[in-house]
Structures are given as C-alpha cells and as structure tokens.
mmCIF file of C-alpha atoms in Angstrom:
data_model
loop_
_atom_site.group_PDB
_atom_site.id
_atom_site.type_symbol
_atom_site.label_atom_id
_atom_site.label_comp_id
_atom_site.label_asym_id
_atom_site.label_seq_id
_atom_site.Cartn_x
_atom_site.Cartn_y
_atom_site.Cartn_z
ATOM 1 C CA MET A 11 21.021 2.538 4.184
ATOM 2 C CA SER A 12 22.901 -1.058 3.163
ATOM 3 C CA SER A 13 22.274 -1.975 6.845
ATOM 4 C CA PHE A 14 18.419 -1.118 7.196
ATOM 5 C CA ILE A 15 18.274 -3.192 4.066
ATOM 6 C CA LYS A 16 20.249 -6.234 5.472
ATOM 7 C CA LYS A 17 17.405 -5.848 8.439
ATOM 8 C CA ASN A 18 14.345 -6.014 6.681
ATOM 9 C CA LYS A 19 16.107 -8.647 4.129
ATOM 10 C CA LEU A 20 12.872 -10.768 3.777
ATOM 11 C CA PHE A 21 10.374 -7.926 2.813
ATOM 12 C CA PHE A 22 12.423 -6.496 0.033
ATOM 13 C CA ILE A 23 13.123 -10.114 -1.428
ATOM 14 C CA LEU A 24 9.091 -10.572 -1.086
ATOM 15 C CA LEU A 25 8.664 -6.707 -2.823
ATOM 16 C CA SER A 26 11.385 -7.853 -5.480
ATOM 17 C CA VAL A 27 9.511 -11.369 -6.165
ATOM 18 C CA PHE A 28 6.161 -9.430 -6.530
ATOM 19 C CA ALA A 29 7.144 -6.607 -8.420
ATOM 20 C CA SER A 30 8.991 -8.757 -10.607
ATOM 21 C CA PHE A 31 5.714 -10.493 -11.543
ATOM 22 C CA LEU A 32 3.976 -7.443 -12.203
ATOM 23 C CA ALA A 33 6.824 -6.199 -14.142
ATOM 24 C CA TRP A 34 6.552 -9.212 -16.319
ATOM 25 C CA GLN A 35 2.680 -8.805 -16.859
ATOM 26 C CA ILE A 36 3.143 -5.394 -18.172
ATOM 27 C CA ILE A 37 6.223 -6.303 -20.752
ATOM 28 C CA ALA A 38 5.462 -9.611 -21.682
ATOM 29 C CA TYR A 39 0.967 -9.287 -22.104
ATOM 30 C CA PRO A 40 -1.148 -6.480 -23.384
ATOM 31 C CA LYS A 41 -2.489 -3.520 -21.725
ATOM 32 C CA GLY A 42 -5.060 -4.492 -19.060
ATOM 33 C CA ASN A 43 -4.315 -8.187 -19.458
ATOM 34 C CA LEU A 44 -4.001 -8.865 -16.002
ATOM 35 C CA VAL A 45 -7.249 -7.017 -15.147
ATOM 36 C CA LEU A 46 -9.293 -9.472 -17.439
ATOM 37 C CA PHE A 47 -7.762 -12.605 -16.036
ATOM 38 C CA LEU A 48 -8.312 -11.788 -12.251
ATOM 39 C CA ASN A 49 -11.658 -9.447 -12.903
ATOM 40 C CA GLY A 50 -12.529 -13.011 -15.116
ATOM 41 C CA MET A 51 -12.062 -15.169 -12.347
ATOM 42 C CA HIS A 52 -15.029 -13.145 -9.650
ATOM 43 C CA THR A 53 -17.185 -15.384 -7.594
ATOM 44 C CA PRO A 54 -19.596 -13.883 -5.148
ATOM 45 C CA ALA A 55 -17.424 -14.420 -2.164
ATOM 46 C CA ALA A 56 -14.387 -12.957 -3.862
ATOM 47 C CA ASP A 57 -16.823 -9.798 -4.869
ATOM 48 C CA ILE A 58 -17.603 -9.344 -1.199
ATOM 49 C CA PHE A 59 -14.250 -9.995 0.470
ATOM 50 C CA PHE A 60 -12.333 -7.718 -2.267
ATOM 51 C CA LYS A 61 -15.220 -4.887 -2.137
ATOM 52 C CA TYR A 62 -14.333 -4.349 1.531
ATOM 53 C CA TYR A 63 -10.462 -5.051 1.824
ATOM 54 C CA THR A 64 -9.914 -2.373 -0.971
ATOM 55 C CA HIS A 65 -10.839 0.001 1.815
ATOM 56 C CA ILE A 66 -7.318 -1.104 3.837
ATOM 57 C CA GLY A 67 -5.721 1.556 1.456
ATOM 58 C CA ASP A 68 -8.279 4.318 2.032
ATOM 59 C CA GLY A 69 -6.666 5.886 4.569
ATOM 60 C CA ILE A 70 -8.990 5.234 7.650
ATOM 61 C CA THR A 71 -6.933 2.247 8.422
ATOM 62 C CA SER A 72 -3.720 3.952 8.602
ATOM 63 C CA VAL A 73 -5.173 6.492 10.841
ATOM 64 C CA ILE A 74 -6.427 3.696 13.015
ATOM 65 C CA VAL A 75 -3.361 1.934 13.091
ATOM 66 C CA ALA A 76 -1.261 5.062 13.969
ATOM 67 C CA LEU A 77 -3.685 6.273 16.908
ATOM 68 C CA VAL A 78 -3.376 2.746 18.455
ATOM 69 C CA LEU A 79 0.513 2.737 18.172
ATOM 70 C CA PHE A 80 0.473 6.535 19.576
ATOM 71 C CA PHE A 81 -1.770 5.720 22.372
ATOM 72 C CA ALA A 82 -0.710 2.072 23.468
ATOM 73 C CA VAL A 83 2.499 1.231 22.066
ATOM 74 C CA LYS A 84 4.997 3.994 21.090
ATOM 75 C CA MET A 85 4.054 7.541 20.162
ATOM 76 C CA ARG A 86 7.048 8.030 17.833
ATOM 77 C CA TRP A 87 5.741 5.068 15.988
ATOM 78 C CA GLY A 88 1.724 6.512 15.573
ATOM 79 C CA LEU A 89 3.545 10.004 14.635
ATOM 80 C CA LEU A 90 5.722 8.269 12.184
ATOM 81 C CA THR A 91 2.448 5.808 10.795
ATOM 82 C CA LEU A 92 0.530 8.865 10.433
ATOM 83 C CA LEU A 93 3.382 11.029 8.686
ATOM 84 C CA THR A 94 3.773 8.417 6.231
ATOM 85 C CA PHE A 95 0.039 8.333 5.635
ATOM 86 C CA ALA A 96 0.046 12.126 5.167
ATOM 87 C CA LEU A 97 3.431 12.091 3.041
ATOM 88 C CA SER A 98 2.119 8.826 1.056
ATOM 89 C CA GLY A 99 -1.021 10.757 0.177
ATOM 90 C CA GLY A 100 0.068 13.809 -0.528
ATOM 91 C CA ILE A 101 2.503 12.542 -3.334
ATOM 92 C CA SER A 102 -0.638 9.893 -4.194
ATOM 93 C CA GLN A 103 -2.634 13.391 -5.048
ATOM 94 C CA LEU A 104 -0.104 15.204 -6.864
ATOM 95 C CA LEU A 105 1.120 12.509 -9.470
ATOM 96 C CA LYS A 106 -2.196 11.524 -10.290
ATOM 97 C CA THR A 107 -4.442 14.905 -10.550
ATOM 98 C CA VAL A 108 -1.086 17.490 -11.458
ATOM 99 C CA VAL A 109 1.353 15.037 -13.119
ATOM 100 C CA PHE A 110 -0.139 12.486 -14.924
ATOM 101 C CA GLY A 111 -3.745 13.889 -14.778
ATOM 102 C CA PRO A 112 -6.650 12.149 -16.421
ATOM 103 C CA VAL A 113 -5.129 8.753 -17.497
ATOM 104 C CA PRO A 114 -8.496 6.585 -17.998
ATOM 105 C CA ARG A 115 -9.000 3.652 -15.689
ATOM 106 C CA PRO A 116 -10.047 0.145 -16.841
ATOM 107 C CA HIS A 117 -13.924 0.763 -16.935
ATOM 108 C CA ARG A 118 -13.194 3.571 -19.148
ATOM 109 C CA TYR A 119 -10.349 1.851 -21.460
ATOM 110 C CA PHE A 120 -12.676 -1.398 -22.360
ATOM 111 C CA GLU A 121 -15.818 0.872 -22.052
ATOM 112 C CA GLY A 122 -18.467 -0.519 -24.406
ATOM 113 C CA LEU A 123 -16.907 -4.150 -24.874
ATOM 114 C CA ASN A 124 -18.587 -5.924 -21.983
ATOM 115 C CA LEU A 125 -15.240 -7.314 -20.535
ATOM 116 C CA LEU A 126 -15.350 -6.270 -16.999
ATOM 117 C CA HIS A 127 -17.424 -7.593 -14.390
ATOM 118 C CA PRO A 128 -18.522 -4.673 -12.321
ATOM 119 C CA VAL A 129 -18.818 -5.760 -8.580
ATOM 120 C CA GLU A 130 -22.208 -4.369 -6.775
ATOM 121 C CA GLY A 131 -21.521 -1.714 -4.240
ATOM 122 C CA VAL A 132 -18.188 -0.754 -5.427
ATOM 123 C CA LYS A 133 -18.319 3.039 -7.189
ATOM 124 C CA ILE A 134 -16.616 2.801 -10.733
ATOM 125 C CA ALA A 135 -13.706 5.189 -11.359
ATOM 126 C CA TYR A 136 -13.020 5.979 -14.918
ATOM 127 C CA LEU A 137 -9.928 8.612 -14.430
ATOM 128 C CA HIS A 138 -6.878 9.164 -12.788
ATOM 129 C CA SER A 139 -5.841 5.527 -12.828
ATOM 130 C CA PHE A 140 -1.745 6.067 -12.678
ATOM 131 C CA PRO A 141 -0.870 5.661 -10.242
ATOM 132 C CA SER A 142 -2.961 3.274 -7.553
ATOM 133 C CA GLY A 143 -3.436 5.893 -4.439
ATOM 134 C CA HIS A 144 -4.378 2.865 -2.502
ATOM 135 C CA THR A 145 -1.931 0.678 -3.221
ATOM 136 C CA ILE A 146 0.439 3.547 -2.014
ATOM 137 C CA SER A 147 -1.108 3.884 1.154
ATOM 138 C CA SER A 148 -1.498 0.068 1.625
ATOM 139 C CA PHE A 149 2.399 -0.185 1.411
ATOM 140 C CA ALA A 150 3.354 2.426 3.406
ATOM 141 C CA LEU A 151 1.332 1.474 5.760
ATOM 142 C CA PHE A 152 2.667 -1.949 5.949
ATOM 143 C CA GLY A 153 5.809 -1.235 4.996
ATOM 144 C CA MET A 154 6.191 0.874 7.852
ATOM 145 C CA LEU A 155 5.343 -1.756 10.321
ATOM 146 C CA ILE A 156 7.421 -4.017 8.949
ATOM 147 C CA PHE A 157 10.465 -1.926 9.739
ATOM 148 C CA ILE A 158 9.080 -0.792 12.909
ATOM 149 C CA LEU A 159 7.852 -4.292 14.323
ATOM 150 C CA PRO A 160 10.379 -7.272 15.609
ATOM 151 C CA LYS A 161 12.464 -8.872 12.782
ATOM 152 C CA ASN A 162 13.039 -11.733 14.297
ATOM 153 C CA LYS A 163 9.385 -12.847 13.544
ATOM 154 C CA ILE A 164 9.266 -14.075 9.666
ATOM 155 C CA GLY A 165 5.800 -14.938 10.337
ATOM 156 C CA VAL A 166 4.670 -11.333 10.505
ATOM 157 C CA THR A 167 6.789 -10.042 7.574
ATOM 158 C CA VAL A 168 4.925 -12.422 5.587
ATOM 159 C CA LEU A 169 1.805 -11.404 6.657
ATOM 160 C CA LEU A 170 1.827 -8.024 6.395
ATOM 161 C CA PHE A 171 3.232 -8.265 3.306
ATOM 162 C CA CYS A 172 0.533 -10.363 1.676
ATOM 163 C CA MET A 173 -2.014 -7.832 3.011
ATOM 164 C CA ALA A 174 -0.243 -5.179 1.410
ATOM 165 C CA ALA A 175 0.031 -7.008 -1.455
ATOM 166 C CA LEU A 176 -4.077 -7.902 -1.325
ATOM 167 C CA GLY A 177 -4.481 -4.401 -1.285
ATOM 168 C CA GLY A 178 -2.924 -3.942 -4.673
ATOM 169 C CA ILE A 179 -4.598 -6.908 -6.123
ATOM 170 C CA SER A 180 -7.830 -5.677 -5.039
ATOM 171 C CA ARG A 181 -7.439 -2.489 -7.212
ATOM 172 C CA ILE A 182 -6.924 -4.646 -10.282
ATOM 173 C CA TYR A 183 -10.067 -7.332 -9.454
ATOM 174 C CA LEU A 184 -12.205 -4.468 -9.127
ATOM 175 C CA GLY A 185 -11.133 -3.233 -12.379
ATOM 176 C CA GLN A 186 -10.077 -0.340 -10.634
ATOM 177 C CA HIS A 187 -6.747 0.059 -11.842
ATOM 178 C CA PHE A 188 -3.645 -1.295 -14.344
ATOM 179 C CA THR A 189 -0.886 -3.492 -13.810
ATOM 180 C CA GLU A 190 1.317 -0.479 -14.166
ATOM 181 C CA ASP A 191 -0.572 1.299 -11.441
ATOM 182 C CA VAL A 192 -0.181 -0.943 -8.762
ATOM 183 C CA LEU A 193 3.524 -1.472 -9.651
ATOM 184 C CA ALA A 194 3.850 1.826 -9.213
ATOM 185 C CA GLY A 195 1.843 2.593 -6.236
ATOM 186 C CA MET A 196 3.742 -0.277 -4.346
ATOM 187 C CA LEU A 197 7.277 1.438 -5.411
ATOM 188 C CA ILE A 198 6.371 4.668 -4.012
ATOM 189 C CA GLY A 199 4.314 3.539 -1.068
ATOM 190 C CA THR A 200 7.491 1.211 0.282
ATOM 191 C CA LEU A 201 9.734 4.243 -0.482
ATOM 192 C CA CYS A 202 7.824 6.698 1.467
ATOM 193 C CA SER A 203 7.819 4.516 4.321
ATOM 194 C CA MET A 204 11.721 3.917 3.857
ATOM 195 C CA VAL A 205 13.116 7.315 3.699
ATOM 196 C CA LEU A 206 10.776 8.236 6.994
ATOM 197 C CA TYR A 207 11.908 5.411 9.131
ATOM 198 C CA TYR A 208 15.344 5.770 7.879
ATOM 199 C CA TRP A 209 15.358 9.715 8.757
ATOM 200 C CA VAL A 210 13.702 9.030 12.128
ATOM 201 C CA GLU A 211 14.418 5.957 13.463
ATOM 202 C CA GLU A 212 17.957 4.990 11.813
ATOM 203 C CA LYS A 213 19.436 8.836 11.729
ATOM 204 C CA LYS A 214 17.478 9.705 14.673
ATOM 205 C CA GLY A 215 15.958 12.887 12.946
ATOM 206 C CA PHE A 216 13.237 15.138 14.436
ATOM 207 C CA MET A 217 10.820 13.206 16.951
ATOM 208 C CA ALA A 218 14.463 11.897 19.032
ATOM 209 C CA SER A 219 12.761 12.709 22.461
ATOM 210 C CA PRO A 220 12.959 9.599 24.577
ATOM 211 C CA LYS A 221 9.329 10.439 25.866
ATOM 212 C CA LEU A 222 8.046 9.491 22.431
ATOM 213 C CA ASP A 223 9.458 5.775 23.189
ATOM 214 C CA LYS A 224 6.455 5.136 25.509
ATOM 215 C CA PRO A 225 2.729 5.307 24.811
ATOM 216 C CA LEU A 226 0.579 8.115 25.805
ATOM 217 C CA LEU A 227 -1.262 6.170 28.158
ATOM 218 C CA LYS A 228 1.342 4.930 30.025
ATOM 219 C CA LEU A 229 3.182 8.640 30.037
ATOM 220 C CA LYS A 230 -0.402 9.735 31.577
ATOM 221 C CA LYS A 231 -0.020 7.244 34.622
#
C-alpha cells in the first residue's frame, strides 16, 4: 500500500489540503457557514454552471466513463470503474438511509430564515444530508481515473482532482449539503476507489485475465 500511495503522491497531497480546509471550516465556524458563504456569492453564471455540473456525481457520468473505458481502452478498467460506482453508491445509500437516517439538509436547517438562494431548476432536498452521495460518486470516479491513468502527467491529476472537488463544492453552493457531508463523501469515495484499485490492479485479484487488458472493440477484431 505504501508504494501505491507513493505513486499517487500528488493526488493524496491535494486530497489532504482540501480535506484540511473543509475540516478547518467545520471546526472553526458555525454549522452551515460555508454553505451560506458560497451560496451567498451566487451569480446567474454560477447558478447555471453548478446546476448542471452537480450531475457529474449522480451516477450517469460514472456509467458513461465505464462504458468508454470498457469498449475503447481496457475492459478491466471499465469493469473496475463500474464496480467502484456500484460499491460507492451502495455504501452511500446505506449510510444516508439506514445508518444516519433523515439528517436535515441546509434548506431544512435554515428553513424560515430566508438565508439561502434557491437555484432555479434544482429540486431542493430537505433530509438525508449525511454523507453527500454526489461527492462520494465524484471522488470514487475521478479517484479511480487518477489511479489508472499514467502517473507522469501532473496536469491530468490536478484536472481530475479539481473536477472531483467541484462536484463536492457544487453541493454546498446549491445548498444541498453541509461541509461535513462533503468531507465525509470525499473520504468515502476515495477509499472505495483505493480499495478496489489496490485489490484488482496491485494485488491482481479477480479480473486478472489477460483478455481484460484489451478494449472490447479491439478484442472483436
């Protein structure tokens, strides 16, 4: 595991910095402070961007990426990405609905105070706040992509990490989740991708067949 972490050092540095920032917000400021700050900076352009960008964590993106990898890059990577989505999604639903239950979201927490700006076209959720399922899915997907793609391209790692982080930030901006929901989501999503990648690629667990090293389209030729 130490060699795996070393190979992905930049990702874990970025993860630590972002996690530390979120943890500082949780410890140093009242509950919902970052939600009110980001949501309070709303602009028409930001509303449109985050309204659509937040869907990067709803699962459809993960399935599309998995299919592209499976058919055009490497079948193992496609299956691994799909499995990561299934595992992270299952854990998300278990935690949100069974373990933590109907925890109030920001719009319920600040209900009646007229503090949050509702973004037009975004369906407001009021319960099952912890953890953020969209953030779990975002970090599971982009974490896996960082792990499987070449490690010598710093820009790729930074870009993919920023895409994952923006998925979490979108949930705060839209008033759908608290900072702690996003922090937990990024850690859970990353852990899911780490465990599955290490099990399949590093330890050569199941899916070890050499046939899976090729894309399906090439295999058919």
